Amino acid sequence: MSLQLDSNGRLHHLLTLDGLPKETLCRLLDRAGQIRDAALGRTHKRDSLVGTTICTLFFEPSTRTRSSFQIAAQRLGADVVNFDASTSSARKGETALDTMRNLEAMGVRGFVVRHPEDGAAEMLAEHTGEGTTVINAGDGRSAHPTQGLLDMLTVRQAKGPDFSRLKFLIVGDVKHSRVARSDLHALHTLGAGEVRVCGPDALLPGDGTLAGCEVGADFDAMLEGVDVVMMLRLQRERMEEGLVASLDDYHRDYGLTAARLRRAAPDAVVLHPGPINRGVEMTDEVADGPWSLVLRQVSNGVAVRMAVLETLLA
Ligand code: NCD
């Protein structure tokens, strides 16, 4: 996407990992790795964004993404305004574009945008003034690039930088998942050895999303020997009725249990972007067990978002 990169290859907005050059992606991951200590609050606040105002513009609920962007911006010295559609003039029908333009007129330079519609972040990026940056924090089912980056950083820390040795398995509601799409883009760019995708037919996308993946419905078979299991939330808010017969059936067929996990490689790790439906996508034993990198993902989210904010705005 040319909108996010200028002719010198400089990143202006972050809208998708699709087509983002490997060097750009790796540079962001390297930077996030370096600032991890600061990200976890162990060193003094940095000052690279002092005087910059950033707005989290959220038209959908969020816990992790919004707070970690806010923490990341504050740890870089920025001022942060949190816009919540449910308590704003969006309730009176003001559009996302008008909302952004008004905040831009107050001097906001960075917009972190979450929106239920595909392409919303890109649409806003097309309309920003010179020097204003848009970061996609999840649009519809399309993309969630910082989640893709933090997942890659988490795997890299656990398994090393050579993804060509690794077998990945993405499980569940891929159809409605922007996380899965961003993970797939990054895994292809980083040269993952094998990418398997598993879920009920009704929850797998029919478009070209799964090109280059091994796709199957039998979870136990797909788990054999994998190094990294990436679980997804059932996105019931984006689902037509009836795609999943019942949560019990879903858990029986696609729920990750400790017993099931024995089929994976002995040192396999488990990721989930949150929020977890405990007892549906995975048991407590898995979510809280030694394989789980779920909270590591959350910590890495701050580091990744610091690296992204600094790259785009400092
Ligand atoms: C994800 C999202 O909103 O896309 N959550 C997150 O950002 N960590 C995944 C989800 O809601 O299932």
Short mmCIF file of C-alpha atoms and ligand atoms in Angstrom, two decimals:
data_model
loop_
_atom_site.label_atom_id
_atom_site.label_comp_id
_atom_site.label_asym_id
_atom_site.label_seq_id
_atom_site.Cartn_x
_atom_site.Cartn_y
_atom_site.Cartn_z
CA MET A 1 0.00 0.00 0.00
CA SER A 2 1.63 3.23 -1.15
CA LEU A 3 -0.44 5.42 1.19
CA GLN A 4 1.60 4.24 4.16
CA LEU A 5 5.06 4.44 2.57
CA ASP A 6 6.45 7.47 0.76
CA SER A 7 8.69 7.25 -2.30
CA ASN A 8 11.78 7.05 -0.05
CA GLY A 9 10.31 4.05 1.77
CA ARG A 10 9.54 6.12 4.87
CA LEU A 11 6.52 5.01 6.87
CA HIS A 12 3.84 7.76 7.13
CA HIS A 13 0.85 5.79 8.36
CA LEU A 14 0.55 2.20 9.56
CA LEU A 15 -2.56 0.70 8.01
CA THR A 16 -1.68 -2.91 7.18
CA LEU A 17 1.24 -5.34 7.21
CA ASP A 18 0.20 -6.47 3.73
CA GLY A 19 2.99 -5.50 1.37
CA LEU A 20 5.11 -3.89 4.08
CA PRO A 21 8.75 -4.61 3.14
CA LYS A 22 10.58 -7.14 5.29
CA GLU A 23 13.23 -4.54 6.27
CA THR A 24 10.56 -2.13 7.55
CA LEU A 25 8.86 -4.87 9.51
CA CYS A 26 12.15 -6.14 11.00
CA ARG A 27 13.27 -2.60 11.85
CA LEU A 28 10.06 -2.07 13.87
CA LEU A 29 10.57 -5.41 15.66
CA ASP A 30 14.23 -4.64 16.40
CA ARG A 31 13.31 -1.24 17.77
CA ALA A 32 10.53 -2.74 19.91
CA GLY A 33 13.00 -5.28 21.29
CA GLN A 34 15.43 -2.50 22.22
CA ILE A 35 12.88 -0.39 24.05
CA ARG A 36 11.28 -3.26 25.89
CA ASP A 37 12.86 -2.22 29.18
CA ALA A 38 11.49 1.29 28.88
CA ALA A 39 8.19 -0.14 27.75
CA LEU A 40 7.86 -2.07 30.98
CA GLY A 41 8.45 1.07 32.99
CA ARG A 42 11.86 -0.03 34.21
CA THR A 43 13.71 3.01 32.90
CA HIS A 44 12.92 6.69 32.87
CA LYS A 45 10.33 8.05 30.52
CA ARG A 46 11.69 9.01 27.13
CA ASP A 47 11.12 12.44 25.63
CA SER A 48 11.00 11.73 21.89
CA LEU A 49 7.31 12.76 21.64
CA VAL A 50 7.21 15.68 24.07
CA GLY A 51 4.93 18.33 22.56
CA THR A 52 3.07 15.84 20.35
CA THR A 53 -0.60 15.12 20.96
CA ILE A 54 -1.99 11.70 20.07
CA CYS A 55 -5.63 10.70 20.02
CA THR A 56 -6.95 7.18 20.43
CA LEU A 57 -10.05 7.32 18.21
CA PHE A 58 -12.05 4.22 19.10
CA PHE A 59 -15.42 3.32 17.57
CA GLU A 60 -15.31 -0.21 19.04
CA PRO A 61 -14.57 -1.52 22.53
CA SER A 62 -10.99 -2.29 23.52
CA THR A 63 -8.98 -3.08 26.63
CA ARG A 64 -5.44 -4.06 25.62
CA THR A 65 -4.96 -2.13 22.41
CA ARG A 66 -6.21 1.19 23.65
CA SER A 67 -4.47 1.13 27.03
CA SER A 68 -1.20 -0.04 25.56
CA PHE A 69 -1.22 2.71 22.91
CA GLN A 70 -1.95 5.19 25.67
CA ILE A 71 0.83 3.86 27.91
CA ALA A 72 3.24 3.72 24.95
CA ALA A 73 2.51 7.34 23.99
CA GLN A 74 2.88 8.55 27.58
CA ARG A 75 6.19 6.72 28.00
CA LEU A 76 7.45 8.65 24.98
CA GLY A 77 6.40 11.92 26.58
CA ALA A 78 3.35 12.57 24.34
CA ASP A 79 0.03 14.01 25.46
CA VAL A 80 -2.87 11.63 24.89
CA VAL A 81 -6.57 12.28 24.31
CA ASN A 82 -8.88 9.29 24.48
CA PHE A 83 -11.91 9.53 22.21
CA ASP A 84 -14.67 7.07 22.92
CA ALA A 85 -17.48 6.93 20.35
CA SER A 86 -20.01 5.80 22.95
CA THR A 87 -19.68 9.06 24.94
CA SER A 88 -19.02 11.54 22.10
CA SER A 89 -20.87 13.38 19.34
CA ALA A 90 -20.56 10.20 17.27
CA ARG A 91 -23.73 9.37 19.21
CA LYS A 92 -25.31 12.43 17.52
CA GLY A 93 -24.29 11.15 14.10
CA GLU A 94 -20.98 12.93 13.58
CA THR A 95 -18.87 10.96 11.12
CA ALA A 96 -15.42 9.54 11.85
CA LEU A 97 -13.95 11.92 9.29
CA ASP A 98 -15.50 15.03 10.83
CA THR A 99 -14.42 13.82 14.25
CA MET A 100 -10.83 13.42 13.07
CA ARG A 101 -10.80 16.79 11.32
CA ASN A 102 -12.03 18.56 14.43
CA LEU A 103 -9.38 16.93 16.61
CA GLU A 104 -6.78 17.69 13.95
CA ALA A 105 -7.83 21.34 14.14
CA MET A 106 -6.97 21.21 17.85
CA GLY A 107 -3.43 20.14 16.97
CA VAL A 108 -3.64 16.36 17.30
CA ARG A 109 -0.90 14.84 15.08
CA GLY A 110 -1.36 11.12 15.58
CA PHE A 111 -4.61 9.18 15.34
CA VAL A 112 -4.85 5.61 16.60
CA VAL A 113 -8.05 4.38 14.98
CA ARG A 114 -10.29 1.41 15.71
CA HIS A 115 -13.45 1.08 13.65
CA PRO A 116 -15.93 -1.71 12.80
CA GLU A 117 -15.76 -0.99 9.05
CA ASP A 118 -13.11 -2.45 6.75
CA GLY A 119 -10.96 0.31 5.28
CA ALA A 120 -11.94 2.98 7.83
CA ALA A 121 -8.34 3.74 8.86
CA GLU A 122 -7.25 3.98 5.24
CA MET A 123 -10.13 6.33 4.43
CA LEU A 124 -9.08 8.62 7.30
CA ALA A 125 -5.41 8.45 6.23
CA GLU A 126 -6.44 9.63 2.76
CA HIS A 127 -7.94 12.76 4.30
CA THR A 128 -5.31 13.82 6.83
CA GLY A 129 -3.40 17.06 6.47
CA GLU A 130 0.35 17.19 5.95
CA GLY A 131 2.19 15.83 8.98
CA THR A 132 -0.76 13.94 10.49
CA THR A 133 -0.40 10.20 10.96
CA VAL A 134 -2.99 7.42 11.18
CA ILE A 135 -2.32 4.09 12.86
CA ASN A 136 -4.82 1.31 12.32
CA ALA A 137 -5.73 -0.29 15.65
CA GLY A 138 -8.17 -2.69 13.97
CA ASP A 139 -10.63 -2.07 11.13
CA GLY A 140 -13.48 -4.54 10.66
CA ARG A 141 -12.01 -7.88 9.66
CA SER A 142 -9.22 -6.36 7.59
CA ALA A 143 -6.11 -5.58 9.57
CA HIS A 144 -4.63 -5.06 13.01
CA PRO A 145 -1.01 -4.37 12.17
CA THR A 146 0.34 -3.65 15.66
CA GLN A 147 -1.19 -6.92 16.91
CA GLY A 148 0.57 -8.71 14.04
CA LEU A 149 3.85 -7.05 15.03
CA LEU A 150 3.52 -7.88 18.71
CA ASP A 151 2.71 -11.49 17.88
CA MET A 152 5.86 -11.69 15.72
CA LEU A 153 7.98 -10.11 18.46
CA THR A 154 6.60 -12.61 20.97
CA VAL A 155 7.41 -15.58 18.73
CA ARG A 156 10.84 -14.17 17.94
CA GLN A 157 11.67 -13.87 21.64
CA ALA A 158 10.51 -17.43 22.32
CA LYS A 159 11.85 -19.17 19.24
CA GLY A 160 14.53 -16.96 17.70
CA PRO A 161 14.49 -14.92 14.52
CA ASP A 162 14.60 -17.76 11.99
CA PHE A 163 10.91 -18.43 11.24
CA SER A 164 11.78 -20.79 8.38
CA ARG A 165 12.40 -23.54 10.96
CA LEU A 166 8.97 -23.14 12.53
CA LYS A 167 5.52 -24.61 11.98
CA PHE A 168 2.66 -22.27 12.86
CA LEU A 169 -0.99 -23.18 13.40
CA ILE A 170 -3.74 -20.52 13.42
CA VAL A 171 -6.98 -21.82 14.94
CA GLY A 172 -10.60 -20.76 14.97
CA ASP A 173 -12.59 -17.86 13.63
CA VAL A 174 -10.23 -16.77 10.86
CA LYS A 175 -13.09 -15.46 8.77
CA HIS A 176 -13.85 -12.55 11.08
CA SER A 177 -10.32 -12.00 12.38
CA ARG A 178 -8.22 -8.97 11.49
CA VAL A 179 -5.58 -10.41 13.81
CA ALA A 180 -5.30 -13.55 11.69
CA ARG A 181 -4.98 -11.49 8.51
CA SER A 182 -2.20 -9.33 9.93
CA ASP A 183 -0.44 -12.41 11.36
CA LEU A 184 -0.65 -14.15 7.98
CA HIS A 185 0.81 -11.13 6.19
CA ALA A 186 3.70 -10.95 8.64
CA LEU A 187 4.34 -14.70 8.64
CA HIS A 188 4.57 -14.77 4.85
CA THR A 189 6.89 -11.74 4.82
CA LEU A 190 9.12 -13.24 7.53
CA GLY A 191 9.34 -16.56 5.68
CA ALA A 192 7.55 -18.89 8.12
CA GLY A 193 8.43 -22.51 7.37
CA GLU A 194 4.87 -23.79 7.42
CA VAL A 195 1.57 -22.07 8.17
CA ARG A 196 -1.44 -24.25 8.92
CA VAL A 197 -4.93 -22.89 9.43
CA CYS A 198 -7.66 -24.83 11.20
CA GLY A 199 -11.30 -24.13 11.96
CA PRO A 200 -14.83 -25.13 11.03
CA ASP A 201 -15.60 -24.47 7.34
CA ALA A 202 -18.12 -21.78 8.24
CA LEU A 203 -15.39 -19.78 10.00
CA LEU A 204 -12.73 -19.96 7.30
CA PRO A 205 -12.60 -17.18 4.69
CA GLY A 206 -13.48 -18.07 1.11
CA ASP A 207 -11.35 -15.30 -0.44
CA GLY A 208 -7.60 -15.52 -1.10
CA THR A 209 -6.66 -14.95 2.56
CA LEU A 210 -5.41 -18.50 3.08
CA ALA A 211 -3.21 -18.73 -0.05
CA GLY A 212 0.00 -20.59 0.78
CA CYS A 213 -1.44 -22.14 3.96
CA GLU A 214 -2.27 -25.75 4.69
CA VAL A 215 -5.95 -25.70 5.59
CA GLY A 216 -7.86 -28.38 7.51
CA ALA A 217 -10.80 -28.89 9.84
CA ASP A 218 -9.34 -31.66 12.03
CA PHE A 219 -7.74 -29.84 14.96
CA ASP A 220 -5.97 -32.89 16.42
CA ALA A 221 -4.36 -33.71 13.08
CA MET A 222 -3.34 -30.12 12.42
CA LEU A 223 -1.69 -29.82 15.84
CA GLU A 224 0.84 -32.59 15.15
CA GLY A 225 4.36 -31.22 15.60
CA VAL A 226 3.56 -27.49 15.47
CA ASP A 227 5.84 -25.03 17.27
CA VAL A 228 3.47 -22.09 17.61
CA VAL A 229 -0.30 -22.30 18.17
CA MET A 230 -2.12 -19.01 17.54
CA MET A 231 -5.65 -19.19 18.94
CA LEU A 232 -8.34 -16.71 17.90
CA ARG A 233 -11.43 -15.43 19.67
CA LEU A 234 -14.86 -16.36 18.35
CA GLN A 235 -15.99 -12.96 17.03
CA ARG A 236 -19.66 -13.36 17.85
CA GLU A 237 -20.32 -9.64 17.34
CA ARG A 238 -19.32 -9.98 13.65
CA MET A 239 -21.06 -13.28 13.04
CA GLU A 240 -24.38 -14.08 11.47
CA GLU A 241 -26.51 -16.38 13.60
CA GLY A 242 -25.90 -20.10 13.38
CA LEU A 243 -22.29 -20.21 12.16
CA VAL A 244 -21.37 -22.08 15.32
CA ALA A 245 -23.82 -24.73 16.56
CA SER A 246 -23.03 -24.22 20.24
CA LEU A 247 -20.10 -23.11 22.37
CA ASP A 248 -19.85 -26.61 23.83
CA ASP A 249 -19.57 -28.14 20.36
CA TYR A 250 -17.01 -25.54 19.38
CA HIS A 251 -14.93 -26.28 22.48
CA ARG A 252 -15.14 -30.02 21.84
CA ASP A 253 -13.84 -29.64 18.29
CA TYR A 254 -11.58 -26.57 18.47
CA GLY A 255 -10.92 -25.86 22.13
CA LEU A 256 -7.28 -26.17 23.15
CA THR A 257 -6.75 -28.41 26.18
CA ALA A 258 -3.52 -29.56 27.82
CA ALA A 259 -4.18 -33.10 26.55
CA ARG A 260 -4.56 -31.85 22.98
CA LEU A 261 -1.46 -29.75 23.21
CA ARG A 262 0.64 -32.90 23.69
CA ARG A 263 0.32 -33.45 19.93
CA ALA A 264 2.28 -30.27 19.25
CA ALA A 265 6.08 -30.03 19.51
CA PRO A 266 7.30 -30.59 23.10
CA ASP A 267 8.30 -26.93 23.49
CA ALA A 268 5.29 -25.51 21.66
CA VAL A 269 3.99 -22.08 22.70
CA VAL A 270 0.42 -20.74 22.67
CA LEU A 271 -0.71 -17.22 21.74
CA HIS A 272 -4.12 -15.55 21.93
CA PRO A 273 -4.76 -11.85 21.19
CA GLY A 274 -7.39 -11.52 23.92
CA PRO A 275 -10.04 -11.20 25.08
CA ILE A 276 -10.10 -14.96 25.76
CA ASN A 277 -13.41 -16.76 26.04
CA ARG A 278 -12.16 -19.13 28.72
CA GLY A 279 -13.53 -22.63 28.33
CA VAL A 280 -14.36 -21.96 24.68
CA GLU A 281 -11.11 -21.32 22.74
CA MET A 282 -8.93 -22.76 25.48
CA THR A 283 -9.10 -24.10 29.00
CA ASP A 284 -7.79 -22.17 32.01
CA GLU A 285 -5.03 -24.76 32.25
CA VAL A 286 -3.74 -23.78 28.82
CA ALA A 287 -4.36 -20.03 29.15
CA ASP A 288 -2.48 -19.88 32.45
CA GLY A 289 -0.05 -22.74 31.86
CA PRO A 290 3.66 -22.85 31.00
CA TRP A 291 3.01 -22.84 27.24
CA SER A 292 1.01 -19.62 27.34
CA LEU A 293 2.62 -16.41 26.04
CA VAL A 294 -0.60 -14.45 26.37
CA LEU A 295 0.65 -11.94 28.95
CA ARG A 296 4.02 -11.69 27.19
CA GLN A 297 2.04 -10.61 24.12
CA VAL A 298 0.40 -7.89 26.18
CA SER A 299 3.74 -6.58 27.52
CA ASN A 300 5.21 -6.67 24.02
CA GLY A 301 2.22 -4.68 22.80
CA VAL A 302 3.50 -1.63 24.68
CA ALA A 303 7.01 -1.99 23.22
CA VAL A 304 5.72 -2.46 19.69
CA ARG A 305 3.42 0.55 19.98
CA MET A 306 6.26 2.69 21.31
CA ALA A 307 8.39 1.64 18.34
CA VAL A 308 5.56 2.41 15.91
CA LEU A 309 4.71 5.81 17.46
CA GLU A 310 8.36 6.82 17.54
CA THR A 311 8.98 5.72 13.96
CA LEU A 312 5.94 7.57 12.63
CA LEU A 313 5.91 10.68 14.78
CA ALA A 314 9.29 11.46 16.35
C1 NCD B 1 -8.43 -8.28 18.90
C2 NCD B 1 -9.24 -7.30 18.06
O1 NCD B 1 -9.92 -6.44 18.56
O2 NCD B 1 -9.12 -7.45 16.87
N1 NCD B 1 -8.19 -7.89 20.19
C3 NCD B 1 -7.06 -7.18 20.42
O3 NCD B 1 -6.85 -6.14 19.83
N2 NCD B 1 -6.17 -7.70 21.29
C4 NCD B 1 -8.96 -9.63 18.84
C5 NCD B 1 -10.36 -9.87 19.25
O4 NCD B 1 -11.10 -8.98 19.65
O5 NCD B 1 -10.74 -11.03 19.18
#
